[in-house]
Short mmCIF file of C-alpha atoms in Angstrom, two decimals:
data_model
loop_
_atom_site.label_atom_id
_atom_site.label_comp_id
_atom_site.label_asym_id
_atom_site.label_seq_id
_atom_site.Cartn_x
_atom_site.Cartn_y
_atom_site.Cartn_z
CA UNK A 1010 7.38 1.37 -27.66
CA UNK A 1011 8.36 -1.10 -24.97
CA UNK A 1012 5.86 -3.89 -24.06
CA UNK A 1013 6.49 -5.88 -20.63
CA UNK A 1014 3.73 -8.47 -20.06
CA UNK A 1015 2.61 -9.20 -16.72
CA UNK A 1016 4.00 -12.74 -16.95
CA UNK A 1017 7.65 -11.31 -16.85
CA UNK A 1018 7.23 -8.78 -14.00
CA UNK A 1019 7.99 -11.71 -11.19
CA UNK A 1020 11.35 -12.22 -12.85
CA UNK A 1021 12.29 -8.87 -13.06
CA UNK A 1022 11.26 -6.98 -10.13
CA UNK A 1023 12.15 -7.97 -6.50
CA UNK A 1024 10.04 -6.73 -3.07
CA UNK A 1025 13.43 -4.92 -2.21
CA UNK A 1026 13.54 -3.25 -5.61
CA UNK A 1027 9.81 -1.93 -4.98
CA UNK A 1028 10.76 -0.68 -1.60
CA UNK A 1029 13.79 1.18 -2.85
CA UNK A 1030 11.75 2.73 -5.66
CA UNK A 1031 8.74 3.64 -3.55
CA UNK A 1032 11.14 5.13 -0.91
CA UNK A 1033 12.61 7.39 -3.32
CA UNK A 1034 9.50 8.66 -4.97
CA UNK A 1035 8.09 9.36 -1.25
CA UNK A 1036 10.95 11.45 -0.71
CA UNK A 1037 10.95 13.15 -4.07
CA UNK A 1038 6.99 13.99 -3.25
CA UNK A 1039 8.00 15.40 0.25
CA UNK A 1040 10.79 17.72 -1.72
CA UNK A 1041 7.95 18.76 -3.88
CA UNK A 1042 9.85 17.55 -7.20
CA UNK A 1043 7.31 15.01 -7.78
CA UNK A 1044 3.48 15.20 -7.54
CA UNK A 1045 0.25 13.31 -8.20
CA UNK A 1046 -2.56 14.40 -10.58
CA UNK A 1047 -6.07 14.07 -9.17
CA UNK A 1048 -7.31 10.51 -9.16
CA UNK A 1049 -10.19 9.15 -11.24
CA UNK A 1050 -12.37 6.47 -9.95
CA UNK A 1051 -15.63 5.49 -10.69
CA UNK A 1052 -18.21 2.59 -10.59
CA UNK A 1053 -18.80 2.06 -14.26
CA UNK A 1054 -21.87 0.13 -14.00
CA UNK A 1055 -20.87 -2.99 -15.48
CA UNK A 1056 -19.72 -6.27 -13.72
CA UNK A 1057 -19.73 -4.42 -10.59
CA UNK A 1058 -16.42 -2.90 -11.17
CA UNK A 1059 -14.70 -0.05 -10.00
CA UNK A 1060 -12.34 1.61 -12.48
CA UNK A 1061 -10.04 4.51 -12.77
CA UNK A 1062 -6.55 6.49 -13.24
CA UNK A 1063 -3.83 7.26 -11.03
CA UNK A 1064 -0.97 9.33 -12.72
CA UNK A 1065 1.73 11.82 -11.69
CA UNK A 1066 5.05 13.40 -12.94
CA UNK A 1067 8.38 13.15 -11.11
CA UNK A 1068 10.85 16.08 -12.40
CA UNK A 1069 13.69 14.51 -10.92
CA UNK A 1070 13.78 11.10 -12.46
CA UNK A 1071 11.50 12.52 -15.54
CA UNK A 1072 8.87 9.86 -14.63
CA UNK A 1073 5.52 10.66 -16.53
CA UNK A 1074 2.66 8.49 -16.75
CA UNK A 1075 -0.64 6.52 -15.36
CA UNK A 1076 -1.80 3.40 -14.17
CA UNK A 1077 -5.21 2.29 -15.49
CA UNK A 1078 -7.42 -0.32 -14.14
CA UNK A 1079 -9.41 -1.42 -11.10
CA UNK A 1080 -11.29 -3.99 -9.21
CA UNK A 1081 -13.64 -6.50 -10.94
CA UNK A 1082 -15.08 -8.36 -8.16
CA UNK A 1083 -16.21 -11.29 -10.24
CA UNK A 1084 -13.09 -12.11 -11.86
CA UNK A 1085 -12.03 -14.91 -9.53
CA UNK A 1086 -14.98 -17.16 -10.89
CA UNK A 1087 -13.19 -16.97 -14.32
CA UNK A 1088 -9.80 -17.73 -12.92
CA UNK A 1089 -8.63 -14.11 -12.95
CA UNK A 1090 -7.23 -11.61 -10.37
CA UNK A 1091 -10.20 -9.39 -9.12
CA UNK A 1092 -7.43 -6.36 -9.24
CA UNK A 1093 -6.43 -5.50 -13.00
CA UNK A 1094 -4.33 -2.74 -13.97
CA UNK A 1095 -1.72 -1.58 -16.74
CA UNK A 1096 0.94 1.05 -16.15
CA UNK A 1097 1.62 3.50 -19.01
CA UNK A 1098 5.19 5.33 -19.23
CA UNK A 1099 5.61 8.53 -21.47
CA UNK A 1100 8.64 10.42 -22.51
CA UNK A 1101 8.43 13.41 -20.36
CA UNK A 1102 10.41 15.47 -23.59
CA UNK A 1103 8.09 14.64 -26.25
CA UNK A 1104 4.90 12.90 -24.74
CA UNK A 1105 5.36 9.67 -26.87
CA UNK A 1106 4.47 6.34 -25.17
CA UNK A 1107 7.84 4.91 -23.77
CA UNK A 1108 6.33 1.84 -22.25
CA UNK A 1109 3.32 -0.27 -21.53
CA UNK A 1110 3.74 -2.61 -18.38
CA UNK A 1111 1.94 -5.01 -16.87
CA UNK A 1112 0.49 -3.63 -13.50
CA UNK A 1113 -1.11 -6.54 -11.58
CA UNK A 1114 1.82 -7.65 -9.55
CA UNK A 1115 3.17 -4.50 -9.24
CA UNK A 1116 0.49 -3.02 -7.40
CA UNK A 1117 0.52 -5.65 -4.87
CA UNK A 1118 4.58 -5.28 -4.61
CA UNK A 1119 4.31 -1.28 -4.24
CA UNK A 1120 1.61 -1.43 -1.86
CA UNK A 1121 3.19 -3.83 0.51
CA UNK A 1122 6.42 -1.62 -0.06
CA UNK A 1123 4.46 1.35 1.13
CA UNK A 1124 3.26 -0.16 4.33
CA UNK A 1125 6.91 -1.71 4.66
CA UNK A 1126 8.52 1.65 4.62
CA UNK A 1127 6.07 2.87 7.32
CA UNK A 1128 7.14 0.17 9.59
CA UNK A 1129 10.77 1.04 9.05
CA UNK A 1130 10.21 4.64 9.93
CA UNK A 1131 7.71 4.43 12.35
CA UNK A 1132 7.18 1.18 14.43
CA UNK A 1133 9.09 0.88 17.77
CA UNK A 1134 12.35 -0.69 16.93
CA UNK A 1135 12.01 -3.91 19.25
CA UNK A 1136 8.50 -4.49 17.98
CA UNK A 1137 7.96 -8.31 18.31
CA UNK A 1138 4.41 -9.25 17.19
CA UNK A 1139 2.91 -8.30 14.01
CA UNK A 1140 -0.98 -8.13 13.46
CA UNK A 1141 -2.62 -8.53 10.05
CA UNK A 1142 -6.56 -7.63 9.39
CA UNK A 1143 -7.43 -9.08 6.17
CA UNK A 1144 -6.64 -12.15 4.09
CA UNK A 1145 -7.16 -11.38 0.60
CA UNK A 1146 -4.90 -11.48 -2.31
CA UNK A 1147 -2.33 -8.50 -1.25
CA UNK A 1148 -2.26 -9.85 2.48
CA UNK A 1149 0.69 -12.33 1.71
CA UNK A 1150 2.49 -9.56 -0.23
CA UNK A 1151 1.81 -7.19 3.01
CA UNK A 1152 3.07 -9.64 5.65
CA UNK A 1153 6.22 -10.88 3.59
CA UNK A 1154 7.52 -7.05 3.24
CA UNK A 1155 6.80 -6.27 6.82
CA UNK A 1156 8.72 -9.27 8.44
CA UNK A 1157 11.96 -7.77 6.64
CA UNK A 1158 11.58 -4.46 8.78
CA UNK A 1159 11.77 -5.73 12.37
CA UNK A 1160 12.75 -8.76 14.24
CA UNK A 1161 9.13 -9.91 14.64
CA UNK A 1162 8.94 -13.25 16.78
CA UNK A 1163 5.12 -13.96 16.17
CA UNK A 1164 2.22 -13.31 13.69
CA UNK A 1165 -1.59 -12.92 14.86
CA UNK A 1166 -4.15 -12.46 12.20
CA UNK A 1167 -8.25 -11.86 11.62
CA UNK A 1168 -10.36 -12.34 8.86
CA UNK A 1169 -13.90 -12.09 8.36
CA UNK A 1170 -13.72 -15.82 6.86
CA UNK A 1171 -11.07 -17.15 9.03
CA UNK A 1172 -10.48 -20.17 6.42
CA UNK A 1173 -8.52 -17.83 4.25
CA UNK A 1174 -6.14 -17.10 7.20
CA UNK A 1175 -4.38 -20.25 5.73
CA UNK A 1176 -2.38 -18.46 3.18
CA UNK A 1177 -0.79 -16.11 5.99
CA UNK A 1178 -0.10 -19.14 8.14
CA UNK A 1179 1.80 -20.28 5.21
CA UNK A 1180 4.11 -16.97 5.03
CA UNK A 1181 4.46 -17.89 8.76
CA UNK A 1182 5.76 -21.29 8.01
CA UNK A 1183 8.10 -20.03 5.27
CA UNK A 1184 9.71 -17.86 7.98
CA UNK A 1185 9.63 -20.25 10.72
CA UNK A 1186 7.28 -18.29 12.83
CA UNK A 1187 4.30 -19.12 15.23
CA UNK A 1188 0.99 -18.04 13.75
CA UNK A 1189 -2.58 -17.68 15.44
CA UNK A 1190 -5.81 -16.90 14.30
CA UNK A 1191 -7.37 -14.61 17.06
CA UNK A 1192 -10.12 -12.11 17.47
CA UNK A 1193 -9.83 -8.48 17.33
CA UNK A 1194 -9.51 -7.95 20.99
CA UNK A 1195 -6.48 -10.29 21.20
CA UNK A 1196 -4.92 -8.93 18.38
CA UNK A 1197 -5.14 -5.34 19.51
CA UNK A 1198 -3.72 -6.54 22.90
CA UNK A 1199 -0.42 -8.26 21.60
CA UNK A 1200 0.29 -6.71 18.12
CA UNK A 1201 2.89 -4.07 18.10
CA UNK A 1202 2.09 -3.48 14.48
CA UNK A 1203 -1.15 -3.92 12.82
CA UNK A 1204 -1.66 -3.85 9.15
CA UNK A 1205 -5.14 -3.45 7.80
CA UNK A 1206 -5.57 -4.78 4.36
CA UNK A 1207 -9.29 -5.17 3.47
CA UNK A 1208 -11.93 -3.68 1.28
CA UNK A 1209 -14.32 -2.94 4.21
CA UNK A 1210 -16.73 0.07 4.07
CA UNK A 1211 -17.29 0.16 7.83
CA UNK A 1212 -14.74 0.30 10.57
CA UNK A 1213 -13.43 -3.23 11.75
CA UNK A 1214 -10.65 -2.09 14.34
CA UNK A 1215 -12.11 -0.23 17.42
CA UNK A 1216 -10.24 2.49 19.18
CA UNK A 1217 -10.70 0.29 22.53
CA UNK A 1218 -8.75 -2.39 20.73
CA UNK A 1219 -5.51 -0.07 20.09
CA UNK A 1220 -2.84 0.17 22.75
CA UNK A 1221 -0.25 2.62 23.23
CA UNK A 1222 2.90 2.52 21.30
CA UNK A 1223 1.16 0.36 18.19
CA UNK A 1224 2.12 1.48 14.72
CA UNK A 1225 -1.03 0.89 12.59
CA UNK A 1226 -0.66 0.80 8.66
CA UNK A 1227 -4.01 1.23 6.97
CA UNK A 1228 -3.57 -0.07 3.39
CA UNK A 1229 -7.18 -0.86 2.11
CA UNK A 1230 -9.01 2.32 2.12
CA UNK A 1231 -8.49 4.06 -1.33
CA UNK A 1232 -11.90 5.01 -2.35
CA UNK A 1233 -14.72 7.40 -0.91
CA UNK A 1234 -16.70 5.52 1.94
CA UNK A 1235 -14.39 2.87 2.13
CA UNK A 1236 -13.21 2.59 6.11
CA UNK A 1237 -10.90 -0.03 8.11
CA UNK A 1238 -10.61 1.66 11.47
CA UNK A 1239 -12.78 3.68 13.74
CA UNK A 1240 -12.15 7.14 13.33
CA UNK A 1241 -11.26 7.81 17.15
CA UNK A 1242 -8.04 5.75 16.51
CA UNK A 1243 -6.91 8.69 14.03
CA UNK A 1244 -7.89 11.20 16.69
CA UNK A 1245 -5.54 9.53 19.11
CA UNK A 1246 -2.71 8.84 16.74
CA UNK A 1247 0.05 10.75 14.91
CA UNK A 1248 -0.84 10.61 11.39
CA UNK A 1249 1.33 9.97 8.48
CA UNK A 1250 0.31 9.18 4.55
CA UNK A 1251 1.64 8.59 1.26
CA UNK A 1252 -0.02 11.86 -0.06
CA UNK A 1253 -2.12 14.25 2.18
CA UNK A 1254 -4.88 15.11 -0.20
CA UNK A 1255 -5.74 11.53 -0.73
CA UNK A 1256 -5.70 10.73 2.61
CA UNK A 1257 -8.25 13.27 3.84
CA UNK A 1258 -10.54 12.90 0.70
CA UNK A 1259 -10.60 9.08 -0.37
CA UNK A 1260 -8.16 7.60 2.48
CA UNK A 1261 -8.61 5.88 5.99
CA UNK A 1262 -8.42 9.66 7.34
CA UNK A 1263 -11.65 11.01 5.32
CA UNK A 1264 -13.82 9.96 8.10
CA UNK A 1265 -12.01 11.58 10.93
CA UNK A 1266 -11.77 14.83 8.92
CA UNK A 1267 -15.43 14.61 8.10
CA UNK A 1268 -16.42 14.29 11.78
CA UNK A 1269 -14.20 17.18 12.60
CA UNK A 1270 -11.72 14.89 14.68
CA UNK A 1271 -8.73 15.80 12.78
CA UNK A 1272 -7.67 18.33 9.94
CA UNK A 1273 -5.49 17.80 6.93
CA UNK A 1274 -3.11 19.77 8.40
CA UNK A 1275 -2.54 17.04 11.10
CA UNK A 1276 -1.39 14.67 8.62
CA UNK A 1277 2.31 14.37 7.64
CA UNK A 1278 3.66 13.02 4.44
CA UNK A 1279 5.72 9.88 4.91
CA UNK A 1280 8.34 11.36 2.73
CA UNK A 1281 9.29 14.02 5.20
CA UNK A 1282 10.13 11.39 7.62
CA UNK A 1283 12.37 9.65 5.00
CA UNK A 1284 14.23 12.58 4.27
CA UNK A 1285 14.51 13.72 8.08
CA UNK A 1286 12.16 16.80 7.90
CA UNK A 1287 10.11 15.33 10.29
CA UNK A 1288 11.06 13.29 13.32
CA UNK A 1289 8.59 10.42 13.12
CA UNK A 1290 7.59 8.38 16.23
CA UNK A 1291 8.74 10.93 19.42
CA UNK A 1292 8.15 8.27 22.23
CA UNK A 1293 7.18 4.49 22.63
CA UNK A 1294 3.77 5.37 23.88
CA UNK A 1295 2.44 7.21 20.71
CA UNK A 1296 0.05 5.58 18.37
CA UNK A 1297 1.37 6.18 14.99
CA UNK A 1298 -0.61 5.49 11.75
CA UNK A 1299 0.33 5.39 8.28
CA UNK A 1300 -2.73 6.00 5.40
CA UNK A 1301 -1.46 4.18 2.72
CA UNK A 1302 -3.92 5.30 -0.29
CA UNK A 1303 -1.78 4.14 -3.26
CA UNK A 1304 -0.36 7.03 -5.49
CA UNK A 1305 0.17 7.04 -9.37
CA UNK A 1306 3.75 8.03 -8.61
CA UNK A 1307 4.53 4.52 -6.78
CA UNK A 1308 3.46 2.93 -9.92
CA UNK A 1309 5.46 4.87 -12.27
CA UNK A 1310 8.76 4.23 -9.97
CA UNK A 1311 8.14 0.67 -9.98
CA UNK A 1312 7.07 0.19 -13.42
CA UNK A 1313 10.32 2.18 -14.43
CA UNK A 1314 12.41 -0.43 -12.46
CA UNK A 1315 10.73 -2.90 -14.45
CA UNK A 1316 11.27 -1.38 -17.90
CA UNK A 1317 14.96 -1.03 -16.68
CA UNK A 1318 15.55 -4.72 -15.56
CA UNK A 1319 13.63 -5.84 -18.73
CA UNK A 1320 16.26 -4.04 -21.18
CA UNK A 1321 19.39 -4.91 -19.26
CA UNK A 1322 18.00 -8.85 -19.61
CA UNK A 1323 16.82 -8.47 -23.15
CA UNK A 1324 13.13 -9.69 -22.17
CA UNK A 1325 11.66 -6.32 -23.42
CA UNK A 1326 9.43 -6.36 -26.41
CA UNK A 1327 9.75 -3.50 -28.57
CA UNK A 1328 7.27 -2.51 -31.23
CA UNK A 1329 6.62 0.30 -33.78
CA UNK A 1330 4.09 2.79 -32.42
#
């Protein structure tokens, strides 16, 4: 069995590697050659933690496995990341465990890759201003990946604690782009693309704040009850998702579905756009929304890329198991 410690991941897998891996697996999902198993996600009644499993199988790549982990909100007090996860890959022919891979950085990278893919395929080509709602750990990964997809000329951002926006401002300085901390009304007025990456359980972005032509990537809602935007936004938008069932049950679409504003039949897998089976955006005035719930196949794809790189670079640790 191969073990790839968390400390090795940064030197093995780049954001570009993750984008390629996630784009391919989204296409495989749309082709029905890959599928995700039902998500398990529970409050364990200890340390205020949410813990669960995401898993799946890709017949084309013979990727079989799971990611185990969750969210420990008190970890930051101990110098640890609040998000903790480990990815397990199994041999599809025998069922033996092939690899154990540190999943913390890979989770951030694959989540950012998913929203970047949505921008690549759905945002207006001449989008100039990107807005970010949320300034937690994953926000910088989201912003860096997004900035590679369009010729953005400005970054605007909002966070419930404005002092945390300094981390997004640092990304702006890296890219030599102007940055402004703004209220939500102004963010909606200016942004061509909006990324929401929060852990909110009530809507932050209002329908009245979103103008025609905007592309929204909702990346924070992955649990029953979470919510980042008003359901009325989804009623106005053309909706895409990484996985339709998850979108309608634990993703941002869950609230609009529950209210009867949309049905799951109105949600399109982003993989269908990647494959060319769906046109995606049809005009400059449409609001497009990507509901990124995070699927197990994303984790397996990026973990497999890490294993291949580790073997080629000679840093994979092999143990008898």
